[in-house]
JSON list of N, CA and C in Angstrom, two decimals:
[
{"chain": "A", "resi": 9, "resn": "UNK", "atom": "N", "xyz": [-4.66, 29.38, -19.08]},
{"chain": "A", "resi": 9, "resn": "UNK", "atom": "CA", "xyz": [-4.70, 29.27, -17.63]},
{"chain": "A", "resi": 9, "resn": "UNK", "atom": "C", "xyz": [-5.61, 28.12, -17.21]},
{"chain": "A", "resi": 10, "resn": "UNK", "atom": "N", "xyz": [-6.78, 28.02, -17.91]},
{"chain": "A", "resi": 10, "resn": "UNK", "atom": "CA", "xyz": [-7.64, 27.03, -17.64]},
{"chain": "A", "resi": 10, "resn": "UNK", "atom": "C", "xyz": [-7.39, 25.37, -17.73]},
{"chain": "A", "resi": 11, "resn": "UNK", "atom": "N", "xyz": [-6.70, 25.28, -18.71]},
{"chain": "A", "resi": 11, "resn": "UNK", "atom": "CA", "xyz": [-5.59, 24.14, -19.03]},
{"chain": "A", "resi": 11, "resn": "UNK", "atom": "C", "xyz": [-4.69, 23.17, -18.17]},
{"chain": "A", "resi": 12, "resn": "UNK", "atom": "N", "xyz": [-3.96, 24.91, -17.45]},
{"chain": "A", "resi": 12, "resn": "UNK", "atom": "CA", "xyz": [-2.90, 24.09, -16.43]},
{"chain": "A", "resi": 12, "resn": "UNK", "atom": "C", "xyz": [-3.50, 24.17, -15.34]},
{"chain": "A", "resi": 13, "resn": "UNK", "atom": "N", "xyz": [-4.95, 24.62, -15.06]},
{"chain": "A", "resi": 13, "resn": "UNK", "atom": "CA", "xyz": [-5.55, 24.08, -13.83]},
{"chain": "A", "resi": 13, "resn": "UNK", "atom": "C", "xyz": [-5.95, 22.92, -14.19]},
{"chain": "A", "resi": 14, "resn": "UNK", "atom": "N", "xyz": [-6.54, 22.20, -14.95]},
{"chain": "A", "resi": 14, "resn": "UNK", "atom": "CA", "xyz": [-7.25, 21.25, -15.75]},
{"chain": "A", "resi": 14, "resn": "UNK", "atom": "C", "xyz": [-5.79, 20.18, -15.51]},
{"chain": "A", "resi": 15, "resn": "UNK", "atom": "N", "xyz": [-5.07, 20.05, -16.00]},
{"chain": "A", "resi": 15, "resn": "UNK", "atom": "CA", "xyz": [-3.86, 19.85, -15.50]},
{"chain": "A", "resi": 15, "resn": "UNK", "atom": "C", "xyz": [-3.18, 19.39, -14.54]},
{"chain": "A", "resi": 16, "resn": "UNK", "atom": "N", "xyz": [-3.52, 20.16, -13.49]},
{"chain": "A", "resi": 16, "resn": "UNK", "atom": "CA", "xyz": [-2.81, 20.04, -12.16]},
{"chain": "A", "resi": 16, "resn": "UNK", "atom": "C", "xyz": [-3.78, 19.25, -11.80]},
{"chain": "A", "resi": 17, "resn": "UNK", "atom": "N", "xyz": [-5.55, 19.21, -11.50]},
{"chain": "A", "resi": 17, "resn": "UNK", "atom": "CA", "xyz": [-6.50, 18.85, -10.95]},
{"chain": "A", "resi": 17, "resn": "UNK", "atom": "C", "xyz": [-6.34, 17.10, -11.38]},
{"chain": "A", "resi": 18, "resn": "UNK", "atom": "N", "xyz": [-5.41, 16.94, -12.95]},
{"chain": "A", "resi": 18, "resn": "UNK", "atom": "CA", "xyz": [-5.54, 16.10, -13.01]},
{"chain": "A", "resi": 18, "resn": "UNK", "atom": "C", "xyz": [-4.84, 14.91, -12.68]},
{"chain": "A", "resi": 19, "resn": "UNK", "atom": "N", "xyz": [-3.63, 15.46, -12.46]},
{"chain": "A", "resi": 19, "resn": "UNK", "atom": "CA", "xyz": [-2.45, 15.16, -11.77]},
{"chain": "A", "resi": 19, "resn": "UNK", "atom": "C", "xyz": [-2.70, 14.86, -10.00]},
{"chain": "A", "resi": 20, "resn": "UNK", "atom": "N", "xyz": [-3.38, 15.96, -9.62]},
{"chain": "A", "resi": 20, "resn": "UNK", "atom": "CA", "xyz": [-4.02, 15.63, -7.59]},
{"chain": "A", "resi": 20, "resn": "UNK", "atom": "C", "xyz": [-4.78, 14.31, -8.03]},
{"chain": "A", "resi": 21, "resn": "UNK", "atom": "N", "xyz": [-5.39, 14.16, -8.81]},
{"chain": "A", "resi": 21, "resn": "UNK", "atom": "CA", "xyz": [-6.29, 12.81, -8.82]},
{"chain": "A", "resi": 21, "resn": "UNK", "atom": "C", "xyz": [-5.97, 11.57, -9.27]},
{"chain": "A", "resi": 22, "resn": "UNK", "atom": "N", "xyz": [-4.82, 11.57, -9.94]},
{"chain": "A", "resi": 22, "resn": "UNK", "atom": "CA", "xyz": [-4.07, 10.37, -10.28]},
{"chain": "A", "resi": 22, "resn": "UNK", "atom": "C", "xyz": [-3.02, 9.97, -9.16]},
{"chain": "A", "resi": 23, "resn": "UNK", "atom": "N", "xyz": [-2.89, 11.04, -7.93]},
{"chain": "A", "resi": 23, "resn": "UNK", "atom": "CA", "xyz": [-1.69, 10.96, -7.36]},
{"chain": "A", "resi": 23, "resn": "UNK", "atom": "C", "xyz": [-2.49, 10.18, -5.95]},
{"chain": "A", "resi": 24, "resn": "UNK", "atom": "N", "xyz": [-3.97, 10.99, -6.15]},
{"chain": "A", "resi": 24, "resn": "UNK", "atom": "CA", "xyz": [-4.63, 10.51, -5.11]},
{"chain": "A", "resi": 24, "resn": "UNK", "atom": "C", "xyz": [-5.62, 8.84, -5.18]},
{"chain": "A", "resi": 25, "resn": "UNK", "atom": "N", "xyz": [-5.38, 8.76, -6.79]},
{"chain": "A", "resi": 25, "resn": "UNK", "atom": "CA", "xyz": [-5.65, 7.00, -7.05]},
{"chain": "A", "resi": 25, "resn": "UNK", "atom": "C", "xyz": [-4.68, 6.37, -6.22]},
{"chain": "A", "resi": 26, "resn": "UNK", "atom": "N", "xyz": [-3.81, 6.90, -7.13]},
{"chain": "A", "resi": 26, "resn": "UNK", "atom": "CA", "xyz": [-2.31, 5.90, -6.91]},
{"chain": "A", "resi": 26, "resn": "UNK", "atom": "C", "xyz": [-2.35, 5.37, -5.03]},
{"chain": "A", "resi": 27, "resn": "UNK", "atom": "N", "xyz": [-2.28, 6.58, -4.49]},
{"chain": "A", "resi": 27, "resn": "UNK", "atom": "CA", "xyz": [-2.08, 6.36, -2.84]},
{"chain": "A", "resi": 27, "resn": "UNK", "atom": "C", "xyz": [-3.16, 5.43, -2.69]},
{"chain": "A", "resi": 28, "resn": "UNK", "atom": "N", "xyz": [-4.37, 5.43, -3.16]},
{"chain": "A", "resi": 28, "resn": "UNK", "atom": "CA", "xyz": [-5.79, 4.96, -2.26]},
{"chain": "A", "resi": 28, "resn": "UNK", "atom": "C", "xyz": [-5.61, 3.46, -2.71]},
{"chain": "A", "resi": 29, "resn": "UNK", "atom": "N", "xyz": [-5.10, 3.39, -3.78]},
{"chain": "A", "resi": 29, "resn": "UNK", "atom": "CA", "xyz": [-4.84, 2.03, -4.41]},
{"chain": "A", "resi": 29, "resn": "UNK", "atom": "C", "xyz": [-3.93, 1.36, -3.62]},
{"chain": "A", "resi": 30, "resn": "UNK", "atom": "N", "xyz": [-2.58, 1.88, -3.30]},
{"chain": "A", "resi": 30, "resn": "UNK", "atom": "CA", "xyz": [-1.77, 0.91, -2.77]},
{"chain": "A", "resi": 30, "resn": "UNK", "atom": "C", "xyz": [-1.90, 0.93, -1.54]},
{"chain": "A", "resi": 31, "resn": "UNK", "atom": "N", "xyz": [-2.87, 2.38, -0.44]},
{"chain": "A", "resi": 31, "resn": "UNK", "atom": "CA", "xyz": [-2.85, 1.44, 0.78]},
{"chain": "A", "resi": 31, "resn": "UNK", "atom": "C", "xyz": [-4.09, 0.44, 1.00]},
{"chain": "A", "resi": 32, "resn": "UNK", "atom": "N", "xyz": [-5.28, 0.26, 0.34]},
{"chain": "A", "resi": 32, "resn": "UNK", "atom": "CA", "xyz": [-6.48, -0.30, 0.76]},
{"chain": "A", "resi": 32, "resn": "UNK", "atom": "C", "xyz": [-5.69, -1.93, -0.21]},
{"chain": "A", "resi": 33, "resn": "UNK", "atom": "N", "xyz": [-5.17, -1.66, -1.31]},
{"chain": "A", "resi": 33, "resn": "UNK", "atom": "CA", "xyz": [-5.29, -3.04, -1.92]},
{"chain": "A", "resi": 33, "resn": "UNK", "atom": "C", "xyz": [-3.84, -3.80, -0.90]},
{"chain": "A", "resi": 34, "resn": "UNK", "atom": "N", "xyz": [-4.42, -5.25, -0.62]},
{"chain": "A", "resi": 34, "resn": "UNK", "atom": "CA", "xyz": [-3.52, -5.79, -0.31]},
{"chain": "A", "resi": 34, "resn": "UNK", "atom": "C", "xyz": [-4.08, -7.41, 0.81]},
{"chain": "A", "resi": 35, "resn": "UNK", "atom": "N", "xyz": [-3.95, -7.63, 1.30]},
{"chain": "A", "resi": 35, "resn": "UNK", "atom": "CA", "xyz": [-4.33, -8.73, 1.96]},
{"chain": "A", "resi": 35, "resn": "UNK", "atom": "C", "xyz": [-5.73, -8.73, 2.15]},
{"chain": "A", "resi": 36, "resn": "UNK", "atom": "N", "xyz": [-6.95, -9.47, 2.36]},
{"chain": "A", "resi": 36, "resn": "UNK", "atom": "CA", "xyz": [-7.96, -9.67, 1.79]},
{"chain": "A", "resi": 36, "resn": "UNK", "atom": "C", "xyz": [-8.45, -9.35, 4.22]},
{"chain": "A", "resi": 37, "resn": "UNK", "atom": "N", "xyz": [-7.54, -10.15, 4.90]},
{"chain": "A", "resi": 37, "resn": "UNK", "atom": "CA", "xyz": [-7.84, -9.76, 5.95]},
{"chain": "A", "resi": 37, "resn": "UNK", "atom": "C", "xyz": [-6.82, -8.87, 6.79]},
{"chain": "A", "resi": 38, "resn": "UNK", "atom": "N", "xyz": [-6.05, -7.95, 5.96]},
{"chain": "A", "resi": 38, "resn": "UNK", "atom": "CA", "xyz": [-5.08, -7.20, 6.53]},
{"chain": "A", "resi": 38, "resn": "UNK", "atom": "C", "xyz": [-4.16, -7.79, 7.05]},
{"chain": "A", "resi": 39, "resn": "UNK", "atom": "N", "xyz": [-3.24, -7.96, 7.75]},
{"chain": "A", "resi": 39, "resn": "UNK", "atom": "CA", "xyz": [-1.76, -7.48, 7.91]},
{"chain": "A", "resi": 39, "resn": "UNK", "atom": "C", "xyz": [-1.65, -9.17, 8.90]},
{"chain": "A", "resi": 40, "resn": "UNK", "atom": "N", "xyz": [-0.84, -9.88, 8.90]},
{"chain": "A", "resi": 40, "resn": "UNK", "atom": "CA", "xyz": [-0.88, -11.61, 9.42]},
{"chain": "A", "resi": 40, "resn": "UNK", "atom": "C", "xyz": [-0.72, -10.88, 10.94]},
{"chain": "A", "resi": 41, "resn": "UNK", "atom": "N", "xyz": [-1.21, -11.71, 12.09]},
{"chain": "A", "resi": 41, "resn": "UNK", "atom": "CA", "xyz": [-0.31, -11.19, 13.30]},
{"chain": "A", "resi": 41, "resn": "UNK", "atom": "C", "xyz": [0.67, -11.72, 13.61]},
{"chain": "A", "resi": 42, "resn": "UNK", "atom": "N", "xyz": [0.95, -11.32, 14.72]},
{"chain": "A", "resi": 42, "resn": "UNK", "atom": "CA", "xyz": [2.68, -11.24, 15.10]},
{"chain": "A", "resi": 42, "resn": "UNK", "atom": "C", "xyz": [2.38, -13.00, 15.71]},
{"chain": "A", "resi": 43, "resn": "UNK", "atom": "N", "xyz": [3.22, -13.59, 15.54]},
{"chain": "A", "resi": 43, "resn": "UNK", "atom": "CA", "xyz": [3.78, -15.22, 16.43]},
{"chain": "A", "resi": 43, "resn": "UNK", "atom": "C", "xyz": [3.60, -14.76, 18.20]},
{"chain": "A", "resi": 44, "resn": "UNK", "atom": "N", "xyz": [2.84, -15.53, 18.57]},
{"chain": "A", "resi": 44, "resn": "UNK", "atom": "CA", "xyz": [2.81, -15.61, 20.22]},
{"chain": "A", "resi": 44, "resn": "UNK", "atom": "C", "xyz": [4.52, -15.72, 20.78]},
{"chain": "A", "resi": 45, "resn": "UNK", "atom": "N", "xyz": [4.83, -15.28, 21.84]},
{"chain": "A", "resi": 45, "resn": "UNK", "atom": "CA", "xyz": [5.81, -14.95, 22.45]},
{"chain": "A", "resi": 45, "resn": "UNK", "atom": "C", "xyz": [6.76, -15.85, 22.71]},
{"chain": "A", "resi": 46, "resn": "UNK", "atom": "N", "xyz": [6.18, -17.19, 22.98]},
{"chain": "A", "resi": 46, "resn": "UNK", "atom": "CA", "xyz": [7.15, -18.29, 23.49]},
{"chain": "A", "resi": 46, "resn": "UNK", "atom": "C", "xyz": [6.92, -19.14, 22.04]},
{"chain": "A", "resi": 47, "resn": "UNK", "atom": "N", "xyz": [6.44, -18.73, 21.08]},
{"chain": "A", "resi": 47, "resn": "UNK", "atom": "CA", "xyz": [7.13, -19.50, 19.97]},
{"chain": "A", "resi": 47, "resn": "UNK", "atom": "C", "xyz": [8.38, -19.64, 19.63]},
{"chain": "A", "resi": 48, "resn": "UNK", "atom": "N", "xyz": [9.06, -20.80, 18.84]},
{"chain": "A", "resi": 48, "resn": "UNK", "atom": "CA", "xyz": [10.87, -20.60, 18.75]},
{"chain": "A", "resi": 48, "resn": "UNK", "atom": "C", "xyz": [10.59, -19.64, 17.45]},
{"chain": "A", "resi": 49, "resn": "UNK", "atom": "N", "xyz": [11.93, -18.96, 17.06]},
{"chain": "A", "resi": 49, "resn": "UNK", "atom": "CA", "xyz": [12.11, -18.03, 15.70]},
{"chain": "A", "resi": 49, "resn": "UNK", "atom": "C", "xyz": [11.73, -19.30, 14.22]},
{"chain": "A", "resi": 50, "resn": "UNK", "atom": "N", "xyz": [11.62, -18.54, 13.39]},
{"chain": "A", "resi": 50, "resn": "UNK", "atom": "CA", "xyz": [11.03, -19.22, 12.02]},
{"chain": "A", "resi": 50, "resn": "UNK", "atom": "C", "xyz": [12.85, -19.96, 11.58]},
{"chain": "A", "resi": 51, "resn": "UNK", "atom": "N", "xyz": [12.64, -21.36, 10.97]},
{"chain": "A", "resi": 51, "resn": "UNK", "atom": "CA", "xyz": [14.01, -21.84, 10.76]},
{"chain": "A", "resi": 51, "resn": "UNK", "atom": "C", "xyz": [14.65, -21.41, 9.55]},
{"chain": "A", "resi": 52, "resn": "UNK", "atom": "N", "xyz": [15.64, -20.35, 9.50]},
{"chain": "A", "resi": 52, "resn": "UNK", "atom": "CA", "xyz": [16.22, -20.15, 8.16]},
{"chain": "A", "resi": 52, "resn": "UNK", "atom": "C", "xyz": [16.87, -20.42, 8.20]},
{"chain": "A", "resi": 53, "resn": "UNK", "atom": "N", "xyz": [17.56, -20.79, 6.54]},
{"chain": "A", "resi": 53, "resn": "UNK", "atom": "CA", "xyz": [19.39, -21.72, 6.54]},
{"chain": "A", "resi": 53, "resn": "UNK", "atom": "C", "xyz": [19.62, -20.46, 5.90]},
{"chain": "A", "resi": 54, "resn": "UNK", "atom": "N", "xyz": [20.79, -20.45, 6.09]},
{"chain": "A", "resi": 54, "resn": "UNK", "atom": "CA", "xyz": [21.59, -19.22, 5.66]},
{"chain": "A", "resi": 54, "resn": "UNK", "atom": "C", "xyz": [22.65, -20.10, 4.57]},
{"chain": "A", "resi": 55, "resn": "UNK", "atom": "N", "xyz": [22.86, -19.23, 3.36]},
{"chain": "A", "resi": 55, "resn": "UNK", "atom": "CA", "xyz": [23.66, -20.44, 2.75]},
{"chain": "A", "resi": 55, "resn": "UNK", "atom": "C", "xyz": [25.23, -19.50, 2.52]}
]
């Protein structure tokens, strides 16, 4: 019994790396902002 608590506890904590990892890691100043309003759209070629 002690095992598959040992187990599970260890499993909540790898599950709870995993999450903490992928939302904090990532852009150094978070998220770019949005383009001011009367900018034109970004130029893509479509091929």
């Amino acid at each position: 019994m002690l095992l598959i608590f040992l187990e599970a506890m260890l499993a909540l904590a790898l599950f709870i790396l995993l999450v903490w990892w992928t939302m904090f890691s990532g852009r150094k100043r978070g998220e770019l902002p949005p383009p001011p309003e009367d900018a034109p759209p970004p130029n893509h070629q479509d091929k």
